[in-house]
PDB file of C-alpha atoms in Angstrom:
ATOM      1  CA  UNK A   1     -15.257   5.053 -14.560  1.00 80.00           C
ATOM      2  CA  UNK A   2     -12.101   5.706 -16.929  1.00 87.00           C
ATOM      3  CA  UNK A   3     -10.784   9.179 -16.382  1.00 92.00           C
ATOM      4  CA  UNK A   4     -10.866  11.878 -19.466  1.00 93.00           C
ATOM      5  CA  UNK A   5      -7.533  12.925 -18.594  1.00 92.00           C
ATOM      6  CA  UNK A   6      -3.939  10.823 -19.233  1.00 91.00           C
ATOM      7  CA  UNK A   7      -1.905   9.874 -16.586  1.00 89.00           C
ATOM      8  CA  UNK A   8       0.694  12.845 -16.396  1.00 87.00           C
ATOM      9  CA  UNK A   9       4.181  12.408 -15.088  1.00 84.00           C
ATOM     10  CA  UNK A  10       3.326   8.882 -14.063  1.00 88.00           C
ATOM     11  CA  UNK A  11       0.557  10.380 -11.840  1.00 85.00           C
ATOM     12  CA  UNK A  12      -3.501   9.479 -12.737  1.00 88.00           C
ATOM     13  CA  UNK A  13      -6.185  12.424 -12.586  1.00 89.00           C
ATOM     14  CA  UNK A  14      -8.346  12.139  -8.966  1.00 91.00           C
ATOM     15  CA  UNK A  15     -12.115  11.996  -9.623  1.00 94.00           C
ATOM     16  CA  UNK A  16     -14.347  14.254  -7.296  1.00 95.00           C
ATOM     17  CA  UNK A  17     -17.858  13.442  -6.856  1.00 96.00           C
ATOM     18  CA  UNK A  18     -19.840  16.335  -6.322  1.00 95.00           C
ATOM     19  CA  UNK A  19     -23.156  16.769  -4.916  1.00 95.00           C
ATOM     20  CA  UNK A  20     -26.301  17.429  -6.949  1.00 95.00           C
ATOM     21  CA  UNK A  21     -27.924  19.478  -4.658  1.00 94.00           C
ATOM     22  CA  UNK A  22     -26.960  21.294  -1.903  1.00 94.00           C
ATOM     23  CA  UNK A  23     -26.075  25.192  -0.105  1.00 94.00           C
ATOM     24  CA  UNK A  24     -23.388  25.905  -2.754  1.00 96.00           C
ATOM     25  CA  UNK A  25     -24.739  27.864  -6.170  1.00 95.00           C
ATOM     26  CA  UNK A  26     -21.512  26.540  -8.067  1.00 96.00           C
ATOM     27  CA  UNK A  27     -19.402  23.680  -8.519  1.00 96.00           C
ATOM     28  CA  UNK A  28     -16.689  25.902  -7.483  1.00 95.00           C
ATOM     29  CA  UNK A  29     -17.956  27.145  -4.324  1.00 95.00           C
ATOM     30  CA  UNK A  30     -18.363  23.205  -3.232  1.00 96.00           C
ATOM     31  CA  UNK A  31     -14.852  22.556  -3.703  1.00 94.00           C
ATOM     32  CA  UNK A  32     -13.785  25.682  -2.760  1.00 94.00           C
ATOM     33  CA  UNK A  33     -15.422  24.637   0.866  1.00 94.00           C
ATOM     34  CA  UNK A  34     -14.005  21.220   0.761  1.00 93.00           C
ATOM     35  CA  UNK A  35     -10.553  22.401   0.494  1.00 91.00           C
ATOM     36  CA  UNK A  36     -10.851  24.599   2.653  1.00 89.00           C
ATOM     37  CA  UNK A  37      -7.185  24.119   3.764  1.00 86.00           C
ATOM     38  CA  UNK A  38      -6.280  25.642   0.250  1.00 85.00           C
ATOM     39  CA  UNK A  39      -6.012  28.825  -1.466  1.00 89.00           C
ATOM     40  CA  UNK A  40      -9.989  29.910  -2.592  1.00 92.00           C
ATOM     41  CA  UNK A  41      -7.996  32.378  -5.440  1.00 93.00           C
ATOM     42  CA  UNK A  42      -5.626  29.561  -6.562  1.00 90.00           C
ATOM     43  CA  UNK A  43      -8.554  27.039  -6.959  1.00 93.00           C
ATOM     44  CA  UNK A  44     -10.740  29.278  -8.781  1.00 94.00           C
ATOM     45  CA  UNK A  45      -7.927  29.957 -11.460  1.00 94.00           C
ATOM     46  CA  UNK A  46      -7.566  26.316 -12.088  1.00 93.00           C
ATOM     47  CA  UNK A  47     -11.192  26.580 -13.044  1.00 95.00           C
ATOM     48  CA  UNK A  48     -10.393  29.449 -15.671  1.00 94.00           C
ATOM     49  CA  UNK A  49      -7.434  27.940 -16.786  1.00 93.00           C
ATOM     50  CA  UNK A  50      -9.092  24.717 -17.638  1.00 94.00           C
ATOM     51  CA  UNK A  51      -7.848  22.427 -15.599  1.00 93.00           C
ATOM     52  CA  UNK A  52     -10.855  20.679 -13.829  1.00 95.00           C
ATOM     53  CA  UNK A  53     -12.601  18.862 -16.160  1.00 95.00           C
ATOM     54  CA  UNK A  54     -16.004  17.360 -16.640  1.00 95.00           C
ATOM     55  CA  UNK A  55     -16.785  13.496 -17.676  1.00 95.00           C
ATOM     56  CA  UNK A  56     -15.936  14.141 -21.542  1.00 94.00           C
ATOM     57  CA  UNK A  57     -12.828  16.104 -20.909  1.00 94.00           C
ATOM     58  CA  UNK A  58     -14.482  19.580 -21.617  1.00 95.00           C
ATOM     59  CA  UNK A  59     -13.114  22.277 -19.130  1.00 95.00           C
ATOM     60  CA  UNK A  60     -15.979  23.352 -16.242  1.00 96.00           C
ATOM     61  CA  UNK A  61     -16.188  27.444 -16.327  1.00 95.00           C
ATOM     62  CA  UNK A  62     -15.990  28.342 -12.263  1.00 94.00           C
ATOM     63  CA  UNK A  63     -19.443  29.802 -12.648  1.00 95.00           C
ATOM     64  CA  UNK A  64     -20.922  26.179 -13.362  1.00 95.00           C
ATOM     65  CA  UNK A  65     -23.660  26.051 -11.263  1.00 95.00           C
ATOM     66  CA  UNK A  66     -24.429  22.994  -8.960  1.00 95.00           C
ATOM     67  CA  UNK A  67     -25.831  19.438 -10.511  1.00 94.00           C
ATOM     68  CA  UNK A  68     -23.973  20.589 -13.782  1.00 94.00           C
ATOM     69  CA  UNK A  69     -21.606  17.749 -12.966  1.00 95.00           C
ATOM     70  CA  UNK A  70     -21.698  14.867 -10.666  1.00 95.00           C
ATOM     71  CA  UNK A  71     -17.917  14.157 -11.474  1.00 96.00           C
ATOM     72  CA  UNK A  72     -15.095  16.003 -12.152  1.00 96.00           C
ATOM     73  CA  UNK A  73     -11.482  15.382 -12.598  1.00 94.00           C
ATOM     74  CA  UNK A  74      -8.151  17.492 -11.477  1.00 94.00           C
ATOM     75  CA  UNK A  75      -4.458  16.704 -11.483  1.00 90.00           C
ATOM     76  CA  UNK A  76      -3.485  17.222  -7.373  1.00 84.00           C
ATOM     77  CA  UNK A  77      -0.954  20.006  -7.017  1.00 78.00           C
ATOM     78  CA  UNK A  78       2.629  17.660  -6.253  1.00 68.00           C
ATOM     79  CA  UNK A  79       3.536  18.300  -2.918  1.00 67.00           C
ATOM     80  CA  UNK A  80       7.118  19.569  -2.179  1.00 75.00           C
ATOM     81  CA  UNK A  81       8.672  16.014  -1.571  1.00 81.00           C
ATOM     82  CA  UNK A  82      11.312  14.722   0.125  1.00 84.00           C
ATOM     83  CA  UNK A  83      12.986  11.850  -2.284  1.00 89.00           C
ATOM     84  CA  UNK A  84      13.462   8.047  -0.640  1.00 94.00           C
ATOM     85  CA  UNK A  85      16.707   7.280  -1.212  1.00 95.00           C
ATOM     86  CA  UNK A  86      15.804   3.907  -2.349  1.00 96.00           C
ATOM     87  CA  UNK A  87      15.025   1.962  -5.841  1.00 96.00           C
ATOM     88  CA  UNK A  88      12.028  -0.276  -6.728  1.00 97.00           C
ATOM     89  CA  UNK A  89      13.997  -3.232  -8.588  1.00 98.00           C
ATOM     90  CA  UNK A  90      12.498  -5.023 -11.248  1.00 98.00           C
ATOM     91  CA  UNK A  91      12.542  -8.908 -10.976  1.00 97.00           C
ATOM     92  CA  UNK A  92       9.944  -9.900 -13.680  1.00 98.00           C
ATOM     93  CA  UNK A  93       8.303  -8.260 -16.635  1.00 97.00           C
ATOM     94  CA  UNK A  94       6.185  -9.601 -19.382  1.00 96.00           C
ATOM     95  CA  UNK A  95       2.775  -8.323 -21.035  1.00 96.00           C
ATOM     96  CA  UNK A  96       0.758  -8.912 -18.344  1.00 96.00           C
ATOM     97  CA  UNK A  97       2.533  -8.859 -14.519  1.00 97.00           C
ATOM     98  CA  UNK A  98       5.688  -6.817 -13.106  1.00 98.00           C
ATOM     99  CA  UNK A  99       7.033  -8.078 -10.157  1.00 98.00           C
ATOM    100  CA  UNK A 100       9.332  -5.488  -7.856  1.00 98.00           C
ATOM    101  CA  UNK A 101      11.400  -6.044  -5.066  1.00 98.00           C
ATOM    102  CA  UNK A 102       9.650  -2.504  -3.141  1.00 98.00           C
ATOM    103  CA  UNK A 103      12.240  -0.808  -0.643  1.00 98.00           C
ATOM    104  CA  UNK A 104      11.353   0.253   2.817  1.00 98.00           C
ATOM    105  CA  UNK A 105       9.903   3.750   3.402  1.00 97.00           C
ATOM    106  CA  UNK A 106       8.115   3.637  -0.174  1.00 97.00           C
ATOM    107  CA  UNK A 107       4.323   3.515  -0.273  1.00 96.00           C
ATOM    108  CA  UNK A 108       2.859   1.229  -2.650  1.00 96.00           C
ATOM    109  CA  UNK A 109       0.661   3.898  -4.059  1.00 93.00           C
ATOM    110  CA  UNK A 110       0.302   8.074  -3.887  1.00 87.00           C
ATOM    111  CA  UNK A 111      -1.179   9.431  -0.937  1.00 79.00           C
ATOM    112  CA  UNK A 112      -0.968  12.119   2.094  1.00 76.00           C
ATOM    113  CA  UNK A 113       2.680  13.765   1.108  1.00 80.00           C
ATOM    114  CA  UNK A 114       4.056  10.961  -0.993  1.00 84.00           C
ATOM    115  CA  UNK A 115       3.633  11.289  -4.790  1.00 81.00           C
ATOM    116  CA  UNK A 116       6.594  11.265  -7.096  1.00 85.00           C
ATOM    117  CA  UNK A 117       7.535   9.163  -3.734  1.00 91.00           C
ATOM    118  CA  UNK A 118       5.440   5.762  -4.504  1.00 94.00           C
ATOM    119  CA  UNK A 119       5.976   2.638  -6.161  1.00 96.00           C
ATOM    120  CA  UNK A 120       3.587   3.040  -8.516  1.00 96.00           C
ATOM    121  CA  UNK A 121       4.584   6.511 -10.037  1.00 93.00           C
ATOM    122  CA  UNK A 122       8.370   5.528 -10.249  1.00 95.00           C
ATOM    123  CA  UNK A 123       7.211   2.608 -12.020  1.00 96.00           C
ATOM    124  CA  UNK A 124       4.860   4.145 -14.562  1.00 95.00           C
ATOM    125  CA  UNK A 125       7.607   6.749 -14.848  1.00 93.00           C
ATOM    126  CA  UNK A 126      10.757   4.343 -15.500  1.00 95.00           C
ATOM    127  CA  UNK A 127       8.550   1.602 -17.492  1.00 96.00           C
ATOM    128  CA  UNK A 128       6.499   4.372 -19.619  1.00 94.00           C
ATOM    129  CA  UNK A 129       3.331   2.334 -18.926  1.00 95.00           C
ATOM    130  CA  UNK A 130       0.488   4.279 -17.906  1.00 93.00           C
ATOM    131  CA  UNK A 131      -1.837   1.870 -17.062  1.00 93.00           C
ATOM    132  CA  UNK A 132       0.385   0.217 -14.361  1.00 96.00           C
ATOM    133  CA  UNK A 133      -1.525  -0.634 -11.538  1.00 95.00           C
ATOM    134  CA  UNK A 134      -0.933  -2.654  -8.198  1.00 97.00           C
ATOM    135  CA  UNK A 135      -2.394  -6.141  -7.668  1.00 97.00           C
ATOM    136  CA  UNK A 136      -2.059  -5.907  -4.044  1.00 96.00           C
ATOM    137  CA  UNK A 137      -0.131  -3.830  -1.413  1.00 95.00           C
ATOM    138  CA  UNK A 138       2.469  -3.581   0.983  1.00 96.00           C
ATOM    139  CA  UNK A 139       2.606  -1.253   3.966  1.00 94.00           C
ATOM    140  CA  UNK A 140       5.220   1.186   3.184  1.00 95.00           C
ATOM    141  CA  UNK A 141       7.342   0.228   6.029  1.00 96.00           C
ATOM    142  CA  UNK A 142       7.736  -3.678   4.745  1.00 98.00           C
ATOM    143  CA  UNK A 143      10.404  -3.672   1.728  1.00 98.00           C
ATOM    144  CA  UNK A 144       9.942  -7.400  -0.545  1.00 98.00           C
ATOM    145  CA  UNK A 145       8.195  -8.460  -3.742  1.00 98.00           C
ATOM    146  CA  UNK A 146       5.103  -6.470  -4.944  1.00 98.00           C
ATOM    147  CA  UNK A 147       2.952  -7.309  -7.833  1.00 98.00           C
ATOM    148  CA  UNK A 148       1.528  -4.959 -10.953  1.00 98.00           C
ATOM    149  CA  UNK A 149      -0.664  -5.881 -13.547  1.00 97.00           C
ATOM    150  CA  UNK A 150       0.185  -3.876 -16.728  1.00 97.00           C
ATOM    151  CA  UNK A 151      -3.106  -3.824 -18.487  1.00 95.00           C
ATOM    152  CA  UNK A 152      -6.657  -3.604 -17.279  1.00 94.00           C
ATOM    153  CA  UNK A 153      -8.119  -6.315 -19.327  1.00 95.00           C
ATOM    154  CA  UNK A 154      -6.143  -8.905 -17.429  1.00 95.00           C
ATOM    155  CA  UNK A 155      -5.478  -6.904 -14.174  1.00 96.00           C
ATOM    156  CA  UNK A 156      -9.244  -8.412 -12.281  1.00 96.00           C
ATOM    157  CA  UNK A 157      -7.797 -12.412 -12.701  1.00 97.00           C
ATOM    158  CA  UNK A 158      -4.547 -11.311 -11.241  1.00 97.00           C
ATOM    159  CA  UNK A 159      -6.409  -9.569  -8.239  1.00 96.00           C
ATOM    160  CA  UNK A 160      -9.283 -12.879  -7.955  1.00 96.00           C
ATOM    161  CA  UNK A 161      -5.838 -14.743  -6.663  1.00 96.00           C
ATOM    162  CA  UNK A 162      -5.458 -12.597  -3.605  1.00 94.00           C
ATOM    163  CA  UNK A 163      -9.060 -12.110  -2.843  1.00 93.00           C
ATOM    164  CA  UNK A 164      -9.618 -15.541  -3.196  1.00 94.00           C
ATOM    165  CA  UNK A 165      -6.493 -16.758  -1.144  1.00 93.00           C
ATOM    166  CA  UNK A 166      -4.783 -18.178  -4.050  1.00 96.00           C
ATOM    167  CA  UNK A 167      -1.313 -16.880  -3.485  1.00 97.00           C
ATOM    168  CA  UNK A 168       0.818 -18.218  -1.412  1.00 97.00           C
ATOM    169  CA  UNK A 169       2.893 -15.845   0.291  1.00 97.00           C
ATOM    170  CA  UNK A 170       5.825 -16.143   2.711  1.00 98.00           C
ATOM    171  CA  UNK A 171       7.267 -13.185   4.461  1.00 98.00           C
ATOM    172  CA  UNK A 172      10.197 -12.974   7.202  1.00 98.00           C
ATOM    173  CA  UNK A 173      10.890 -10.893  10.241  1.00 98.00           C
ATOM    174  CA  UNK A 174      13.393 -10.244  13.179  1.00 98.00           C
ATOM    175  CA  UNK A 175      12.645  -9.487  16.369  1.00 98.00           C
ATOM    176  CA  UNK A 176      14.036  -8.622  19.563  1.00 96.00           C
ATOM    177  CA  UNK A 177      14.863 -11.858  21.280  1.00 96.00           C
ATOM    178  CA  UNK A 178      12.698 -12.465  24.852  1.00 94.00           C
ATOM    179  CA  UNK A 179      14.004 -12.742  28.387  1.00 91.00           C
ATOM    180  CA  UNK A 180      11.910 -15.752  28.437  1.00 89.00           C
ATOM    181  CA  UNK A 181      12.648 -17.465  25.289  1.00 92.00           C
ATOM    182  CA  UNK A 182      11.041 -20.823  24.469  1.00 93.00           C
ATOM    183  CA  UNK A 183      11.915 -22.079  21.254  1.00 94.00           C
ATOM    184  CA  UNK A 184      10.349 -25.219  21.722  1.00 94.00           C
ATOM    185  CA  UNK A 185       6.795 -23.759  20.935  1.00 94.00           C
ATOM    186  CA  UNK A 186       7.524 -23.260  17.063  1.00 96.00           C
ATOM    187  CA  UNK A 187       6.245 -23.801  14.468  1.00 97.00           C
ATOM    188  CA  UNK A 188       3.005 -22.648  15.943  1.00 97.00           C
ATOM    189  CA  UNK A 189      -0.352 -21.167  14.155  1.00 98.00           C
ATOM    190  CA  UNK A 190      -1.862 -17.974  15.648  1.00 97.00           C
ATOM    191  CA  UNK A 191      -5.216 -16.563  15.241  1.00 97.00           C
ATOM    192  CA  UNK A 192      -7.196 -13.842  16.781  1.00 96.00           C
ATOM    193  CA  UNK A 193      -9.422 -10.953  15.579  1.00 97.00           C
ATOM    194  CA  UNK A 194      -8.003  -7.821  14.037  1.00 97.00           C
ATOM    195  CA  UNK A 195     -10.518  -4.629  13.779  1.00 95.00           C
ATOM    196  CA  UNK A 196      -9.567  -1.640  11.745  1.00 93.00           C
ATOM    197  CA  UNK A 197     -11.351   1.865  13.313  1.00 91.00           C
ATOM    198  CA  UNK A 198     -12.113   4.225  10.775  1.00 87.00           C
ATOM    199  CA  UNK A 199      -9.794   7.276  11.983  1.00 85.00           C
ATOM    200  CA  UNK A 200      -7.247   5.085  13.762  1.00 91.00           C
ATOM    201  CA  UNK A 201      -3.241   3.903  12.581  1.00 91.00           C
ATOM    202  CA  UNK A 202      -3.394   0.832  14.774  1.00 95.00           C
ATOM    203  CA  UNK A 203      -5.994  -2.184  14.167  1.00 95.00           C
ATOM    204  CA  UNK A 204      -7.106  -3.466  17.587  1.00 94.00           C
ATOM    205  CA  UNK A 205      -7.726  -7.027  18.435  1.00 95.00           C
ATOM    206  CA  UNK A 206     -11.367  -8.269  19.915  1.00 94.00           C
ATOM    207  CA  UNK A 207     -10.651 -11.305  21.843  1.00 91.00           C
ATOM    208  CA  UNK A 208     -14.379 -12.162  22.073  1.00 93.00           C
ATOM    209  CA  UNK A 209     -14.775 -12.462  18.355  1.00 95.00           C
ATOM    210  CA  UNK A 210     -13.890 -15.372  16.266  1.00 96.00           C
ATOM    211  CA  UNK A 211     -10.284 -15.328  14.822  1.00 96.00           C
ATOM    212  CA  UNK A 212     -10.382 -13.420  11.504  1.00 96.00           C
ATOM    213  CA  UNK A 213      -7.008 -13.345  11.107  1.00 96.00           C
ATOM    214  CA  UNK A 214      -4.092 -16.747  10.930  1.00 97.00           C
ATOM    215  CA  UNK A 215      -0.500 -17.302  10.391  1.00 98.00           C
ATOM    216  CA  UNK A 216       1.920 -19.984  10.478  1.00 98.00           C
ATOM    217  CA  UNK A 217       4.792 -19.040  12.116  1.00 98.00           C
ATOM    218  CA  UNK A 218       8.244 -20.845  11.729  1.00 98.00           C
ATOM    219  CA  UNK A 219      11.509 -20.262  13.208  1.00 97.00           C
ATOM    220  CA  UNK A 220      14.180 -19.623  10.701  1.00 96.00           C
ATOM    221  CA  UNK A 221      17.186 -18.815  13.435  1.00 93.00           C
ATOM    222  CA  UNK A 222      18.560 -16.444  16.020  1.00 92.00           C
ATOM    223  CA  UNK A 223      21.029 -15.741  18.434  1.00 93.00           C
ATOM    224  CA  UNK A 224      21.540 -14.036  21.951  1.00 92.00           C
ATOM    225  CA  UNK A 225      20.437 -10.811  20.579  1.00 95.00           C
ATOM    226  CA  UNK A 226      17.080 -11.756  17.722  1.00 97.00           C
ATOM    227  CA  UNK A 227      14.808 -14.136  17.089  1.00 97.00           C
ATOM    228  CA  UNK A 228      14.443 -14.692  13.110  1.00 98.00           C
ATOM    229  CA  UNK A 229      11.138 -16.126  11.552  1.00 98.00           C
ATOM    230  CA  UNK A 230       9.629 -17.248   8.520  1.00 98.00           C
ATOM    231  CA  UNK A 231       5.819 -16.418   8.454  1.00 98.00           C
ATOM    232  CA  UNK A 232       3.185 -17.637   6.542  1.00 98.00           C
ATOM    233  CA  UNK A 233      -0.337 -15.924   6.439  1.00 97.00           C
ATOM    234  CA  UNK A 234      -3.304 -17.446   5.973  1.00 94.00           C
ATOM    235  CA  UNK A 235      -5.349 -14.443   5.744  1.00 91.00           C
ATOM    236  CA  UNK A 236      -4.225 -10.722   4.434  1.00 90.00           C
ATOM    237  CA  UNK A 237      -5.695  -8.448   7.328  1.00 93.00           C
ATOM    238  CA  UNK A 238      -4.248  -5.406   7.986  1.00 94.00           C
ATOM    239  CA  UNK A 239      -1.138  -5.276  10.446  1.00 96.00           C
ATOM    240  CA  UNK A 240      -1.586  -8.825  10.510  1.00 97.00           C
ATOM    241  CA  UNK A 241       1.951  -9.900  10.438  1.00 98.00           C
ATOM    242  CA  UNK A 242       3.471  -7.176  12.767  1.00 97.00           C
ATOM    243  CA  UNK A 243      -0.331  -7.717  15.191  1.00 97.00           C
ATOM    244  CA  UNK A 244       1.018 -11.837  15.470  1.00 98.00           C
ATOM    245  CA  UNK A 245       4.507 -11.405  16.801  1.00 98.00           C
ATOM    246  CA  UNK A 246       3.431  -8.699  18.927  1.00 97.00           C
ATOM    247  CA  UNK A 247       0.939 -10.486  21.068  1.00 95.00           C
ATOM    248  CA  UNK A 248       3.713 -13.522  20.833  1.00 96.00           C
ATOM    249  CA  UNK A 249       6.208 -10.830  22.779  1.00 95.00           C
ATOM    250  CA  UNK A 250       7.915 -10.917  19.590  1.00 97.00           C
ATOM    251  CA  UNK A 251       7.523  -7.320  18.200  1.00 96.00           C
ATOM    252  CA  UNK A 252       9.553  -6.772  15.147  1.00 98.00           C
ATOM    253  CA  UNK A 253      12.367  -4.649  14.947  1.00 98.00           C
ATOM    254  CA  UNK A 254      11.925  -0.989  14.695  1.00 97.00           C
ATOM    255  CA  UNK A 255       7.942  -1.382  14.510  1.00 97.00           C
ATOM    256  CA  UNK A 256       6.423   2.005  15.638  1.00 95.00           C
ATOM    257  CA  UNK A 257       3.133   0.915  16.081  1.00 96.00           C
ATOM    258  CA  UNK A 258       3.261  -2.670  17.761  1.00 96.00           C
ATOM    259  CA  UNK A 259       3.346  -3.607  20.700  1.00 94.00           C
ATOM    260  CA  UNK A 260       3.191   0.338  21.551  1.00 94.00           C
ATOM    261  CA  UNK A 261       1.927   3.459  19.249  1.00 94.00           C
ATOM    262  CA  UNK A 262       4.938   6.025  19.321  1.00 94.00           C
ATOM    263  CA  UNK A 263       4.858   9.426  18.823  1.00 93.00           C
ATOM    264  CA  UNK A 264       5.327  10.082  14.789  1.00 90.00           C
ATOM    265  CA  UNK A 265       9.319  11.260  13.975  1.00 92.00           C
ATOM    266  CA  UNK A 266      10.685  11.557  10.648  1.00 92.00           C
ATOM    267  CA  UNK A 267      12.190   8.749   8.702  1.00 94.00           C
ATOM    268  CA  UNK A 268      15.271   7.230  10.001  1.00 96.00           C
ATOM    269  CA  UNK A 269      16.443   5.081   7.218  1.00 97.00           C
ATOM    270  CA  UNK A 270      19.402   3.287   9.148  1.00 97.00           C
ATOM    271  CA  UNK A 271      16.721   1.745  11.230  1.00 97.00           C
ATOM    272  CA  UNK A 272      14.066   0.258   8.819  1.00 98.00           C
ATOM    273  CA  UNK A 273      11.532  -2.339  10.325  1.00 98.00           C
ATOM    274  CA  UNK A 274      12.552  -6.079   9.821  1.00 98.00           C
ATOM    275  CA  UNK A 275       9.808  -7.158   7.739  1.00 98.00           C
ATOM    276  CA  UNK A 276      10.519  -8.554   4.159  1.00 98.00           C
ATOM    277  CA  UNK A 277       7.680  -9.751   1.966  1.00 98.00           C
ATOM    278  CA  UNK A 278      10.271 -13.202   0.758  1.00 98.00           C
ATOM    279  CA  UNK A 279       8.074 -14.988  -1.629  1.00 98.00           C
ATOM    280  CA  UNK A 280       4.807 -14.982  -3.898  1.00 98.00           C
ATOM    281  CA  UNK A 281       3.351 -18.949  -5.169  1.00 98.00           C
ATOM    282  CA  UNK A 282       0.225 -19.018  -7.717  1.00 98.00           C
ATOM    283  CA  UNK A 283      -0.614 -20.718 -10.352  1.00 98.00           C
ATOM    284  CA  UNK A 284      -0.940 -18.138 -13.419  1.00 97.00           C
ATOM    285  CA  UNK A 285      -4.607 -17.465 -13.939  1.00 96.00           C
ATOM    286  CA  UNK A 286      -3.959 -16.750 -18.003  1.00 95.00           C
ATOM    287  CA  UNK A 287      -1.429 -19.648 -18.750  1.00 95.00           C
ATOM    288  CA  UNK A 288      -1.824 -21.944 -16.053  1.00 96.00           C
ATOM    289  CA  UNK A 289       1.841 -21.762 -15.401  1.00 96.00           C
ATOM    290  CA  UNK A 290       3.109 -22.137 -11.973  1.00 97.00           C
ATOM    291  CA  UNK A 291       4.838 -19.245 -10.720  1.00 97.00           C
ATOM    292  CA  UNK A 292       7.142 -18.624  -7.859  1.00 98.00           C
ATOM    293  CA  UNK A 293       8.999 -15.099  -7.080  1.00 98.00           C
ATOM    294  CA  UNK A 294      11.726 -14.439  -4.578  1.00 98.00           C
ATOM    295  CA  UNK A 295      13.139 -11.679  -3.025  1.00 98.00           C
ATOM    296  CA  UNK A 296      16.898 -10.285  -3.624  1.00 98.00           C
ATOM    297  CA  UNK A 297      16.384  -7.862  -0.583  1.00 98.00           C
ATOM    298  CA  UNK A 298      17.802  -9.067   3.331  1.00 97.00           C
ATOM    299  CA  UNK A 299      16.995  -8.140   5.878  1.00 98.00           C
ATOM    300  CA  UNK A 300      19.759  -5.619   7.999  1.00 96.00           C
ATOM    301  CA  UNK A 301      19.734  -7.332  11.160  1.00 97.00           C
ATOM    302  CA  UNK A 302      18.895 -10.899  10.485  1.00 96.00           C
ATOM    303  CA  UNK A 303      21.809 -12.936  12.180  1.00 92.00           C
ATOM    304  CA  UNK A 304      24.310 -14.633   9.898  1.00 82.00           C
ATOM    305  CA  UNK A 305      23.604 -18.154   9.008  1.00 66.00           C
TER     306      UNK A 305
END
């Protein structure tokens, strides 16, 4: 359902659905209850200044009563922001893909208290295309090569690849190096079964399921101090990457949620976690070109070759 309202300040409209019959004799009182964590006053004034809007764009008066609208549209009120002190990089650009090199601590998309703060709103921002929109994501703690498809038209046979496991994609890590280190069991392939619990950070793993979840994993170097690999995932479950090394006693580097959940603390951007998205392989779904992207980012604390 195309929004009525433009993307503004590289930022799209959010759609509400609201209820067609309920307690609540307006469409404002509904929302008014919903965000209840905001100002009542300051939500009814963006009703009488115009600026929730119905399906064809028209403004809906605060005394619109309910099943007047099942959808509505609003810009979200930018939250005060702390700026990432990193750059999305451009690799590739043409009329239909942009490939970025995404730094770490940047989400993919808006959400929570990141806005101006995302990939995706610097990029519609510094490219001036509106209709920007991710093919797939990265968690905002991995930095590497992200995809965008630039138009909707062709944006579904970029996204097919991934849901149909048609890219090939190659990330790397460091980890802590083991007391007990045995080298001699790489490359290996591990599998098990990630769940993600509505309301939870961390995906759990249900050993008496069958494996949902599989990645080669290679070993690309190390030293006294790290271990340095070169994974390759089979499947694109969340956590999956960081979940693997984790149960292998190989947690990666500054990872606050595996092989232990700690207690949230702000940003410390000298200690980012060692997990770089390296390459993307497909064959081009429009021209039937093969195409292979690599990283410019390193990793901090990968050992020197």
């Amino acid at each position: 359902m195309r929004s009525p309202l433009p993307v503004r300040n590289g930022v799209g409209a959010t759609r509400l659905h609201v209820p067609m019959q309920g307690p609540w004799p307006t469409v404002s009182a509904y929302m008014v209850e919903r965000f209840f964590h905001l100002d009542p006053q300051a939500l009814l004034t963006r009703f009488d200044d115009g600026e929730i809007v119905a399906r064809d764009g028209s403004a809906v008066r605060r005394d619109a009563p309910l099943g007047a609208e099942e959808f509505i549209w609003y810009y979200r009120e930018p939250p005060t922001e702390t700026r990432i002190p990193f750059e999305v990089e451009v690799i590739h650009q043409d009329d239909d893909l942009v490939v970025v090199d995404k730094p770490h601590f940047l989400p993919t998309t808006p959400g929570g208290r990141y806005l101006q703060n995302s990939a995706l709103v610097r990029l519609r921002n510094l490219l001036g295309i509106p209709d920007l929109a991710p093919i797939h994501r990265l968690d905002r703690a991995t930095a590497g090569l992200l995809m965008f498809a630039t138009r909707p038209e062709t944006r579904g046979a970029y996204q097919l690849l991934f849901e149909n496991r048609r890219v090939e994609k190659v990330y790397e890590a460091v980890s802590a190096r083991p007391a007990e280190w045995d080298a001699s069991r790489f490359p290996l392939v591990y599998r098990n079964h990630i769940v993600k619990l509505r309301g939870q950070v961390c995906v759990e793993v249900d050993d008496e399921r069958e494996p949902n979840s599989e990645t080669l994993i290679e070993l690309l170097g190390g030293d006294d101090r790290v271990v340095h690999t070169l994974l390759r995932p089979h499947s694109g479950k969340m956590h999956q990457l960081r979940v693997h090394l984790a149960a292998l006693g190989l947690g990666i580097l500054n990872d606050g949620f595996y092989p232990t959940l700690l207690p949230e603390t702000p940003d410390d951007f000298e200690r980012p976690l060692q997990l770089l998205a390296r390459e993307l392989r497909f064959v081009d779904p429009l021209s039937g070109e093969d195409r292979v992207f690599t990283t410019r980012l390193t990793l901090q604390d990968a050992p020197s070759a």
